[in-house]
Coordinates of C-alpha atoms and ligand atoms in Angstrom, one line a residue:
M1 CA -38.4 81.3 -18.7
S2 CA -35.4 81.0 -16.3
D3 CA -36.5 77.9 -14.5
G4 CA -35.8 74.1 -14.3
T5 CA -36.2 73.8 -18.1
E6 CA -33.1 75.9 -18.6
V7 CA -31.2 73.9 -16.0
R8 CA -32.3 70.6 -17.7
R9 CA -31.2 71.9 -21.1
S10 CA -27.7 72.7 -19.9
F11 CA -27.3 69.6 -17.7
K12 CA -24.9 67.0 -19.0
Y13 CA -26.7 63.7 -18.6
K14 CA -24.7 60.4 -18.2
M15 CA -25.8 56.8 -19.0
G16 CA -28.2 57.9 -21.7
G17 CA -30.2 60.4 -19.7
P18 CA -33.6 59.7 -18.0
K19 CA -34.6 57.0 -20.5
G20 CA -31.1 55.4 -20.2
V21 CA -31.2 55.2 -16.4
V22 CA -34.6 53.5 -16.4
M23 CA -33.2 50.9 -18.7
F24 CA -30.1 50.5 -16.5
A25 CA -32.3 50.2 -13.4
L26 CA -34.3 47.4 -15.1
F27 CA -31.3 45.7 -16.5
F28 CA -29.3 45.6 -13.2
T29 CA -32.4 44.4 -11.3
V30 CA -33.4 41.7 -13.8
Y31 CA -29.9 40.5 -14.4
T32 CA -29.3 40.0 -10.7
F33 CA -32.6 38.2 -10.4
Y34 CA -31.6 35.9 -13.2
I35 CA -28.2 35.0 -11.6
T36 CA -29.8 34.7 -8.1
A37 CA -32.4 32.2 -9.5
K38 CA -29.7 30.2 -11.0
C39 CA -27.7 30.2 -7.8
Q40 CA -30.7 28.9 -5.9
T41 CA -32.0 26.3 -8.3
G42 CA -28.7 25.1 -9.7
E43 CA -30.1 25.3 -13.3
W44 CA -27.1 26.7 -15.2
D45 CA -28.2 26.7 -18.9
L46 CA -27.8 30.2 -20.1
L47 CA -31.1 30.2 -22.0
D48 CA -33.1 28.4 -19.3
F49 CA -35.3 31.3 -18.0
R50 CA -37.6 29.1 -16.0
L51 CA -37.9 30.2 -12.4
Q52 CA -37.8 26.7 -10.7
T53 CA -38.6 27.9 -7.3
N54 CA -41.8 28.3 -5.4
D55 CA -41.3 32.0 -5.3
G56 CA -43.5 34.3 -7.4
L57 CA -41.8 36.9 -9.6
V58 CA -42.8 39.9 -7.6
A59 CA -44.3 39.0 -4.1
V60 CA -42.0 40.1 -1.3
D61 CA -41.7 38.2 1.9
L62 CA -41.8 41.0 4.5
K63 CA -40.4 38.7 7.2
I64 CA -37.3 38.2 5.2
A65 CA -37.1 41.9 4.4
A66 CA -37.3 42.6 8.2
Y67 CA -34.4 40.1 8.8
I68 CA -32.3 41.7 6.2
F69 CA -33.0 45.2 7.5
L70 CA -32.1 44.0 11.1
W71 CA -28.9 42.6 9.7
F72 CA -28.1 45.9 8.0
L73 CA -28.7 47.7 11.4
A74 CA -26.3 45.3 13.0
Q75 CA -23.7 46.3 10.3
C76 CA -24.3 50.0 11.2
F77 CA -23.8 49.1 14.9
L78 CA -20.5 47.3 14.1
Y79 CA -19.4 50.3 12.0
I80 CA -19.9 52.8 14.9
L81 CA -18.3 50.6 17.5
P82 CA -15.0 52.1 18.5
I83 CA -13.2 48.8 18.3
G84 CA -11.0 47.1 15.8
G85 CA -10.1 50.1 13.7
H86 CA -9.6 53.9 13.8
R87 CA -11.1 57.0 12.4
E88 CA -9.4 57.7 9.1
P89 CA -9.8 60.9 7.0
G90 CA -11.1 60.5 3.4
I91 CA -10.3 62.6 0.4
I92 CA -11.0 66.4 0.4
L93 CA -14.4 66.6 -1.3
P94 CA -15.4 69.2 -3.9
S95 CA -17.2 71.0 -1.0
G96 CA -13.9 71.3 0.8
D97 CA -15.0 69.0 3.5
R98 CA -13.0 66.0 4.6
L99 CA -15.1 63.2 6.1
L100 CA -13.9 60.7 8.7
Y101 CA -14.5 57.0 8.3
N102 CA -14.4 54.2 10.8
T103 CA -12.0 51.7 9.3
N104 CA -13.0 48.5 11.2
A105 CA -14.4 46.5 8.3
L106 CA -12.1 43.5 9.1
T107 CA -13.6 43.4 12.6
A108 CA -17.1 43.5 11.2
L109 CA -16.3 40.7 8.8
T110 CA -14.8 38.6 11.6
A111 CA -17.9 39.2 13.8
N112 CA -20.2 38.1 11.0
I113 CA -18.2 34.9 10.3
A114 CA -18.1 34.2 14.1
L115 CA -21.9 34.7 14.3
L116 CA -22.4 32.3 11.4
A117 CA -20.0 29.7 12.9
A118 CA -21.9 30.0 16.3
A119 CA -25.3 29.6 14.6
V120 CA -24.1 26.5 12.7
A121 CA -22.6 25.0 15.8
L122 CA -26.0 25.6 17.5
G123 CA -27.7 23.6 14.8
Y124 CA -28.7 26.4 12.3
D125 CA -29.3 24.8 8.9
V126 CA -27.7 27.1 6.3
R127 CA -30.0 25.6 3.6
R128 CA -32.7 27.7 5.0
M129 CA -30.8 30.6 3.6
T130 CA -29.4 29.1 0.4
S131 CA -32.8 27.8 -0.6
S132 CA -34.3 31.2 -0.1
L133 CA -31.9 33.3 -2.2
V134 CA -34.6 34.5 -4.6
S135 CA -36.8 35.6 -1.7
M136 CA -33.8 37.3 -0.1
Y137 CA -33.0 39.1 -3.3
K138 CA -36.6 40.3 -3.8
A139 CA -36.6 41.6 -0.2
S140 CA -33.3 43.3 -0.8
V141 CA -34.6 45.0 -3.9
F142 CA -37.7 46.1 -2.1
L143 CA -35.6 47.6 0.7
C144 CA -33.2 49.1 -1.9
F145 CA -36.1 50.7 -3.8
T146 CA -37.7 52.1 -0.6
F147 CA -34.4 53.4 0.6
S148 CA -33.7 55.1 -2.8
V149 CA -37.0 56.9 -2.5
Y150 CA -36.1 58.1 1.0
L151 CA -32.7 59.3 -0.3
Y152 CA -34.3 61.1 -3.2
V153 CA -36.6 63.0 -0.8
R154 CA -33.9 63.6 1.7
G155 CA -31.6 64.9 -1.1
G156 CA -34.2 67.7 -1.9
T157 CA -33.5 69.4 1.4
A158 CA -29.8 68.6 1.7
D159 CA -27.2 71.2 2.2
E160 CA -26.2 72.5 -1.3
R161 CA -22.5 71.8 -0.6
K162 CA -23.3 68.1 0.0
K163 CA -25.3 67.6 -3.1
N164 CA -24.1 65.5 -6.0
S165 CA -23.8 67.9 -9.0
N166 CA -24.3 64.9 -11.4
G167 CA -27.6 63.9 -9.7
C168 CA -29.4 67.3 -9.6
S169 CA -30.8 67.6 -13.1
G170 CA -34.4 68.2 -12.0
N171 CA -35.6 65.0 -13.7
V172 CA -37.1 62.8 -11.0
A173 CA -36.1 59.4 -12.6
Y174 CA -32.6 60.5 -13.4
D175 CA -31.9 62.1 -10.0
W176 CA -33.5 59.1 -8.1
F177 CA -31.1 56.8 -10.0
I178 CA -27.9 58.8 -9.9
G179 CA -28.4 60.1 -6.3
R180 CA -28.9 63.7 -5.2
E181 CA -26.5 63.5 -2.3
L182 CA -22.8 62.4 -2.5
N183 CA -22.2 61.1 1.0
P184 CA -25.4 61.0 3.0
R185 CA -24.8 60.5 6.7
W186 CA -26.7 59.8 9.9
R187 CA -24.5 61.7 12.3
S188 CA -21.0 60.1 11.8
L189 CA -22.4 57.0 10.1
D190 CA -21.6 57.1 6.4
I191 CA -24.6 55.3 4.8
K192 CA -23.0 54.6 1.4
Y193 CA -19.9 53.1 3.0
V194 CA -21.7 50.9 5.4
L195 CA -23.9 49.6 2.6
F196 CA -20.9 48.9 0.5
R197 CA -19.1 47.0 3.3
S198 CA -22.3 45.1 4.0
G199 CA -22.6 43.9 0.4
I200 CA -19.1 42.5 0.5
I201 CA -19.6 40.8 3.9
G202 CA -22.8 39.4 2.6
W203 CA -20.9 37.8 -0.3
I204 CA -18.5 36.1 2.0
I205 CA -21.3 34.8 4.2
L206 CA -23.1 33.3 1.2
N207 CA -19.9 31.7 0.1
L208 CA -19.3 30.2 3.6
C209 CA -22.9 28.9 3.6
S210 CA -22.1 27.0 0.4
L211 CA -19.1 25.5 2.1
V212 CA -21.2 24.4 5.2
E213 CA -23.9 23.1 2.8
N214 CA -21.2 21.0 1.1
W215 CA -20.0 19.6 4.4
T216 CA -23.5 18.8 5.6
T217 CA -24.5 17.1 2.3
F218 CA -21.3 15.0 1.8
E219 CA -19.5 15.1 5.1
R220 CA -16.4 16.2 3.4
F221 CA -15.2 19.3 1.5
N222 CA -15.0 19.7 -2.2
S223 CA -11.4 20.9 -2.6
T224 CA -12.3 23.2 -5.5
L225 CA -15.0 24.9 -3.5
L226 CA -12.5 25.1 -0.6
L227 CA -9.9 26.7 -2.8
L228 CA -12.4 29.3 -4.2
N229 CA -13.7 30.1 -0.8
M230 CA -10.1 30.7 0.4
I231 CA -9.0 32.9 -2.4
Q232 CA -12.2 35.0 -2.3
L233 CA -11.9 35.4 1.5
T234 CA -8.2 36.4 1.1
Y235 CA -9.2 39.0 -1.5
V236 CA -11.9 40.5 0.8
A237 CA -9.7 40.3 3.9
D238 CA -6.9 42.1 2.0
Y239 CA -9.4 44.7 0.7
F240 CA -10.5 45.4 4.3
W241 CA -7.0 45.3 5.7
F242 CA -6.1 48.1 3.3
E243 CA -9.3 49.9 4.0
S244 CA -7.7 53.4 3.9
G245 CA -7.4 52.8 0.1
V246 CA -11.1 51.8 -0.1
I247 CA -12.5 55.0 1.4
V248 CA -10.7 57.1 -1.3
S249 CA -12.0 54.9 -4.2
R250 CA -14.2 56.2 -6.9
D251 CA -17.6 54.9 -5.7
I252 CA -17.1 56.2 -2.2
V253 CA -15.8 59.6 -3.2
H254 CA -17.4 60.6 -6.5
E255 CA -20.7 58.6 -7.0
G256 CA -24.0 59.9 -5.6
L257 CA -26.1 57.5 -3.5
G258 CA -29.1 56.6 -5.6
Y259 CA -30.7 53.4 -6.9
N260 CA -27.7 52.9 -9.2
I261 CA -25.2 52.4 -6.5
L262 CA -27.7 50.7 -4.1
I263 CA -28.6 48.0 -6.6
Q264 CA -24.9 47.5 -7.4
F265 CA -24.2 46.9 -3.7
V266 CA -27.1 44.4 -3.7
M267 CA -25.5 42.7 -6.8
I268 CA -22.3 42.0 -4.8
P269 CA -23.6 39.2 -2.6
F270 CA -26.1 37.8 -5.0
C271 CA -23.9 37.8 -8.2
F272 CA -20.4 37.3 -6.7
C273 CA -21.4 34.1 -5.0
V274 CA -22.2 32.6 -8.5
Q275 CA -19.0 30.5 -8.8
T276 CA -19.2 29.0 -5.3
R277 CA -22.9 28.1 -5.9
Y278 CA -22.0 26.6 -9.3
I279 CA -19.3 24.4 -7.9
L280 CA -21.5 23.3 -5.0
T281 CA -24.5 22.4 -7.2
N282 CA -22.4 20.6 -9.8
D283 CA -19.9 19.2 -7.4
T284 CA -17.2 20.4 -9.8
R285 CA -13.7 19.0 -9.1
L286 CA -10.6 20.3 -10.8
P287 CA -7.6 18.1 -11.6
N288 CA -4.4 19.0 -9.8
T289 CA -2.8 20.7 -12.8
A290 CA -5.8 23.0 -13.2
F291 CA -5.6 23.7 -9.5
C292 CA -2.0 24.8 -9.8
C293 CA -2.7 26.9 -12.9
I294 CA -5.5 28.8 -11.2
A295 CA -3.3 29.3 -8.1
I296 CA -0.7 30.9 -10.4
I297 CA -3.2 33.1 -12.2
Y298 CA -4.8 34.3 -9.0
T299 CA -1.4 35.0 -7.4
T300 CA -0.3 36.9 -10.4
G301 CA -3.5 39.0 -10.5
Y302 CA -3.3 39.6 -6.7
Y303 CA 0.4 40.6 -6.9
I304 CA -0.3 43.2 -9.7
Y305 CA -3.5 44.5 -7.9
R306 CA -1.9 44.7 -4.4
R307 CA 1.5 46.2 -5.4
S308 CA 0.0 48.8 -7.7
N309 CA -2.7 49.9 -5.2
S310 CA -0.2 50.0 -2.3
E311 CA 2.2 52.0 -4.4
K312 CA -0.4 54.7 -5.2
N313 CA -1.9 54.7 -1.7
D314 CA 1.5 55.1 0.0
F315 CA 2.4 57.9 -2.5
R316 CA -0.9 59.6 -1.9
K317 CA -0.3 59.5 1.9
N318 CA 3.2 60.8 1.8
P319 CA 4.7 61.7 -1.5
N320 CA 8.1 62.2 0.2
D321 CA 8.3 58.8 1.9
P322 CA 12.0 57.7 1.6
K323 CA 10.8 54.1 0.8
L324 CA 9.3 55.5 -2.5
W325 CA 12.7 56.9 -3.6
Y326 CA 12.5 55.0 -7.0
L327 CA 9.3 56.7 -8.1
Q328 CA 9.4 59.2 -10.9
T329 CA 6.7 61.8 -10.9
M330 CA 5.3 64.6 -13.1
P331 CA 4.3 67.9 -11.6
T332 CA 0.8 69.3 -12.4
S333 CA -0.6 72.9 -12.0
S334 CA -2.9 71.6 -9.2
G335 CA 0.2 71.0 -7.0
K336 CA -0.3 67.2 -7.0
R337 CA 2.2 65.0 -8.8
L338 CA 1.4 62.1 -11.0
L339 CA 3.4 58.8 -11.0
I340 CA 5.0 58.0 -14.3
N341 CA 7.1 54.9 -13.7
S342 CA 7.0 51.6 -12.0
W343 CA 3.4 50.2 -11.9
W344 CA 1.8 53.5 -12.8
G345 CA 4.2 54.0 -15.7
M346 CA 3.1 50.7 -17.4
C347 CA -0.5 51.7 -17.8
R348 CA -3.0 54.1 -16.2
H349 CA -4.8 51.4 -14.2
P350 CA -2.6 48.5 -13.4
N351 CA -4.9 47.8 -10.4
Y352 CA -7.9 47.2 -12.8
L353 CA -5.7 44.7 -14.7
G354 CA -4.9 42.8 -11.5
D355 CA -8.6 42.8 -10.5
L356 CA -9.6 41.4 -13.9
I357 CA -7.0 38.6 -13.7
I358 CA -8.3 37.7 -10.2
S359 CA -11.9 37.7 -11.4
L360 CA -10.9 35.3 -14.3
S361 CA -9.3 33.0 -11.8
Y362 CA -12.6 32.7 -9.9
A363 CA -14.4 31.8 -13.1
L364 CA -11.8 29.3 -14.1
C365 CA -12.5 27.4 -10.9
T366 CA -15.8 26.4 -12.4
G367 CA -14.3 24.7 -15.5
F368 CA -15.6 25.3 -19.0
S369 CA -19.1 23.6 -19.0
H370 CA -21.3 26.7 -18.7
V371 CA -21.1 30.4 -19.5
V372 CA -23.0 31.7 -16.5
P373 CA -20.1 31.6 -14.0
Y374 CA -18.1 33.7 -16.5
L375 CA -20.8 36.4 -16.8
G376 CA -19.4 38.1 -13.6
T377 CA -16.0 38.5 -15.2
T378 CA -17.6 39.8 -18.4
F379 CA -19.6 42.3 -16.3
L380 CA -16.4 43.4 -14.5
V381 CA -14.6 44.0 -17.8
L382 CA -17.5 46.3 -18.9
L383 CA -17.6 48.0 -15.5
L384 CA -13.9 48.7 -15.4
L385 CA -13.7 49.8 -19.0
D386 CA -16.5 52.3 -18.2
R387 CA -14.9 53.3 -14.9
E388 CA -11.5 53.9 -16.6
R389 CA -13.3 56.3 -19.1
Q390 CA -15.0 58.1 -16.2
D391 CA -11.9 58.4 -14.2
N392 CA -10.0 59.6 -17.3
N393 CA -12.7 62.4 -17.8
G394 CA -12.6 63.3 -14.1
C395 CA -8.8 63.6 -14.2
K396 CA -8.9 65.6 -17.4
Q397 CA -11.2 68.1 -15.6
K398 CA -9.0 68.1 -12.5
Y399 CA -5.6 68.3 -14.2
G400 CA -6.4 69.9 -17.6
T401 CA -3.6 69.9 -20.1
D402 CA -1.3 68.2 -17.6
W403 CA -3.4 65.1 -17.9
D404 CA -3.0 65.1 -21.7
K405 CA 0.7 65.3 -21.2
Y406 CA 0.5 62.4 -18.7
C407 CA -1.5 60.3 -21.2
R408 CA 1.2 60.9 -23.8
I409 CA 3.8 59.6 -21.3
V410 CA 1.7 56.7 -20.0
K411 CA 0.0 55.6 -23.2
Y412 CA -1.9 52.5 -22.3
R413 CA -5.1 52.5 -20.3
I414 CA -5.4 49.0 -18.7
I415 CA -3.3 46.4 -20.5
P416 CA 0.4 47.5 -21.2
G417 CA 1.2 47.3 -24.9
I418 CA -2.4 46.4 -25.9
Y419 CA -5.1 48.7 -24.5
Ligands
LIG1 P1 -8.0 53.9 -8.7 O1 -7.7 53.3 -7.4 O2 -7.2 53.5 -9.9 O3 -7.9 55.5 -8.5 C1 -7.9 56.4 -9.6 C2 -7.4 57.8 -9.0 O4 -6.0 57.6 -8.7 C3 -7.4 58.9 -10.0 O5 -8.7 59.5 -10.0 C4 -6.4 59.8 -9.4 O6 -7.0 60.5 -8.3 C5 -5.3 58.9 -8.9 N1 -4.3 58.6 -9.9 C6 -4.5 58.1 -11.2 N2 -3.3 57.9 -11.8 C7 -2.4 58.4 -11.0 C8 -1.0 58.5 -11.1 N3 -0.3 58.2 -12.2 N4 -0.3 59.0 -10.0 C9 -1.0 59.4 -8.9 N5 -2.3 59.3 -8.8 C10 -3.0 58.8 -9.8 O7 -9.5 53.7 -9.1 P2 -10.9 53.3 -8.3 O8 -11.1 54.1 -7.2 O9 -11.9 53.2 -9.4 O10 -10.6 51.7 -7.9 C11 -10.1 51.3 -6.6 C12 -9.9 49.8 -6.5 O11 -11.2 49.2 -6.5 C13 -9.2 49.3 -7.7 O12 -8.2 48.4 -7.3 C14 -10.2 48.6 -8.5 O13 -9.6 47.5 -9.3 C15 -11.2 48.1 -7.4 N6 -12.5 47.8 -8.0 C16 -13.0 46.5 -7.9 C17 -14.2 46.2 -8.4 C18 -14.7 44.8 -8.3 O14 -15.9 44.5 -8.4 N7 -13.8 43.8 -8.0 C19 -15.1 47.2 -9.0 C20 -14.5 48.5 -9.0 C21 -13.3 48.8 -8.5 P3 -6.4 61.8 -7.6 O15 -6.1 62.7 -8.7 O16 -7.5 62.3 -6.7 O17 -5.2 61.4 -6.8

């Protein structure tokens, strides 16, 4: 029988196959629910599973879902607006296509912040939002699930060249989770990229709501909350400023758009705001020495993260750029050269190391009383360890024995001298 059964047998499943992805879908959804409930209620004990809100576990508020959907449409509109950015080509895809992206995320972020500021100035009470985090999360999951079903159906009739080879096993649950299409688009609008941008913008908006809530409650700012808001806003502004590096990142280029990536984008606002919510609800205040230590840790992480990413991005754009005279490279049979000194000679992912240090600095802002604000950093460690393995496998496929040779030259994966 030469049918789907054959295809399924030869297909190389990731994440534990169909059963594994169902477990991952449940885990991501429930974990984010747990963090969101803590962010709303301010109950930080790790083992306190009570949902101390008036929301039921499952019921979805359709009005909130409609607001979130409208907000997402506004993000789509901002993306297609020909202002505040330019059209930038992404990486050449396995299909041979090279997609164009509108790189105006910083403008979109500014517009969102300005809108929030205007709403607050006109008397909008941000507590309406921060006291409804659980309802907002449930509505987001509802939209996310509905959208993933749409994407699954749409993927069935997509052009073969645009399909995600890792998400076309023939198993419904698996393909729904991994995503059958790589970069689904509505005309020039890249759905995956706008969703990703929206998740990050949502995180900053929730952070700023905590800051406004702090002011309206105490009529002064908590300096630790202010510091954390500033460093997280700086990180995101930098991320968007160097947007040409984002559109060639792993999620945007190699991951299919299914429930897996959708729920991870939903996790960004609801899980990443955990530290600001923690500081707000506990009124945590750090002593000046801790303040300085965190500033040093963050600056170190940021320096490693930014310098290493910029070095690789500049090299990718123009390997013969005279300002990169100090870089040593290794030729590969694909024609591309790999960096083997400076940041990329210390380890294979110095940018992940910088990101981890930055994430640790966020958690440290909350002190040492509870574990929950540290779960995000733990999650990022696991995510980046897995991502490094996946990237390693992808590069091994791409560069063959040249990659083995490269790994012998650059021995460490993420932490020089240790790992
Ligand atoms: P990288 O930016 O590290 O890109 C990996 C790719 O770079 C490889 O596939 C290869 O692509 C190229 N490359 C690797 N080594 C070399 C070398 N020595 N010389 C030249 N090119 C090389 O990975 P990601 O896309 O995963 O990450 C992008 C950013 O996003 C990172 O800064 C990461 O920290 C951040 N991130 C943040 C998260 C968060 O939640 N805070 C989560 C995930 C990522 P090619 O062969 O095609 O050139």
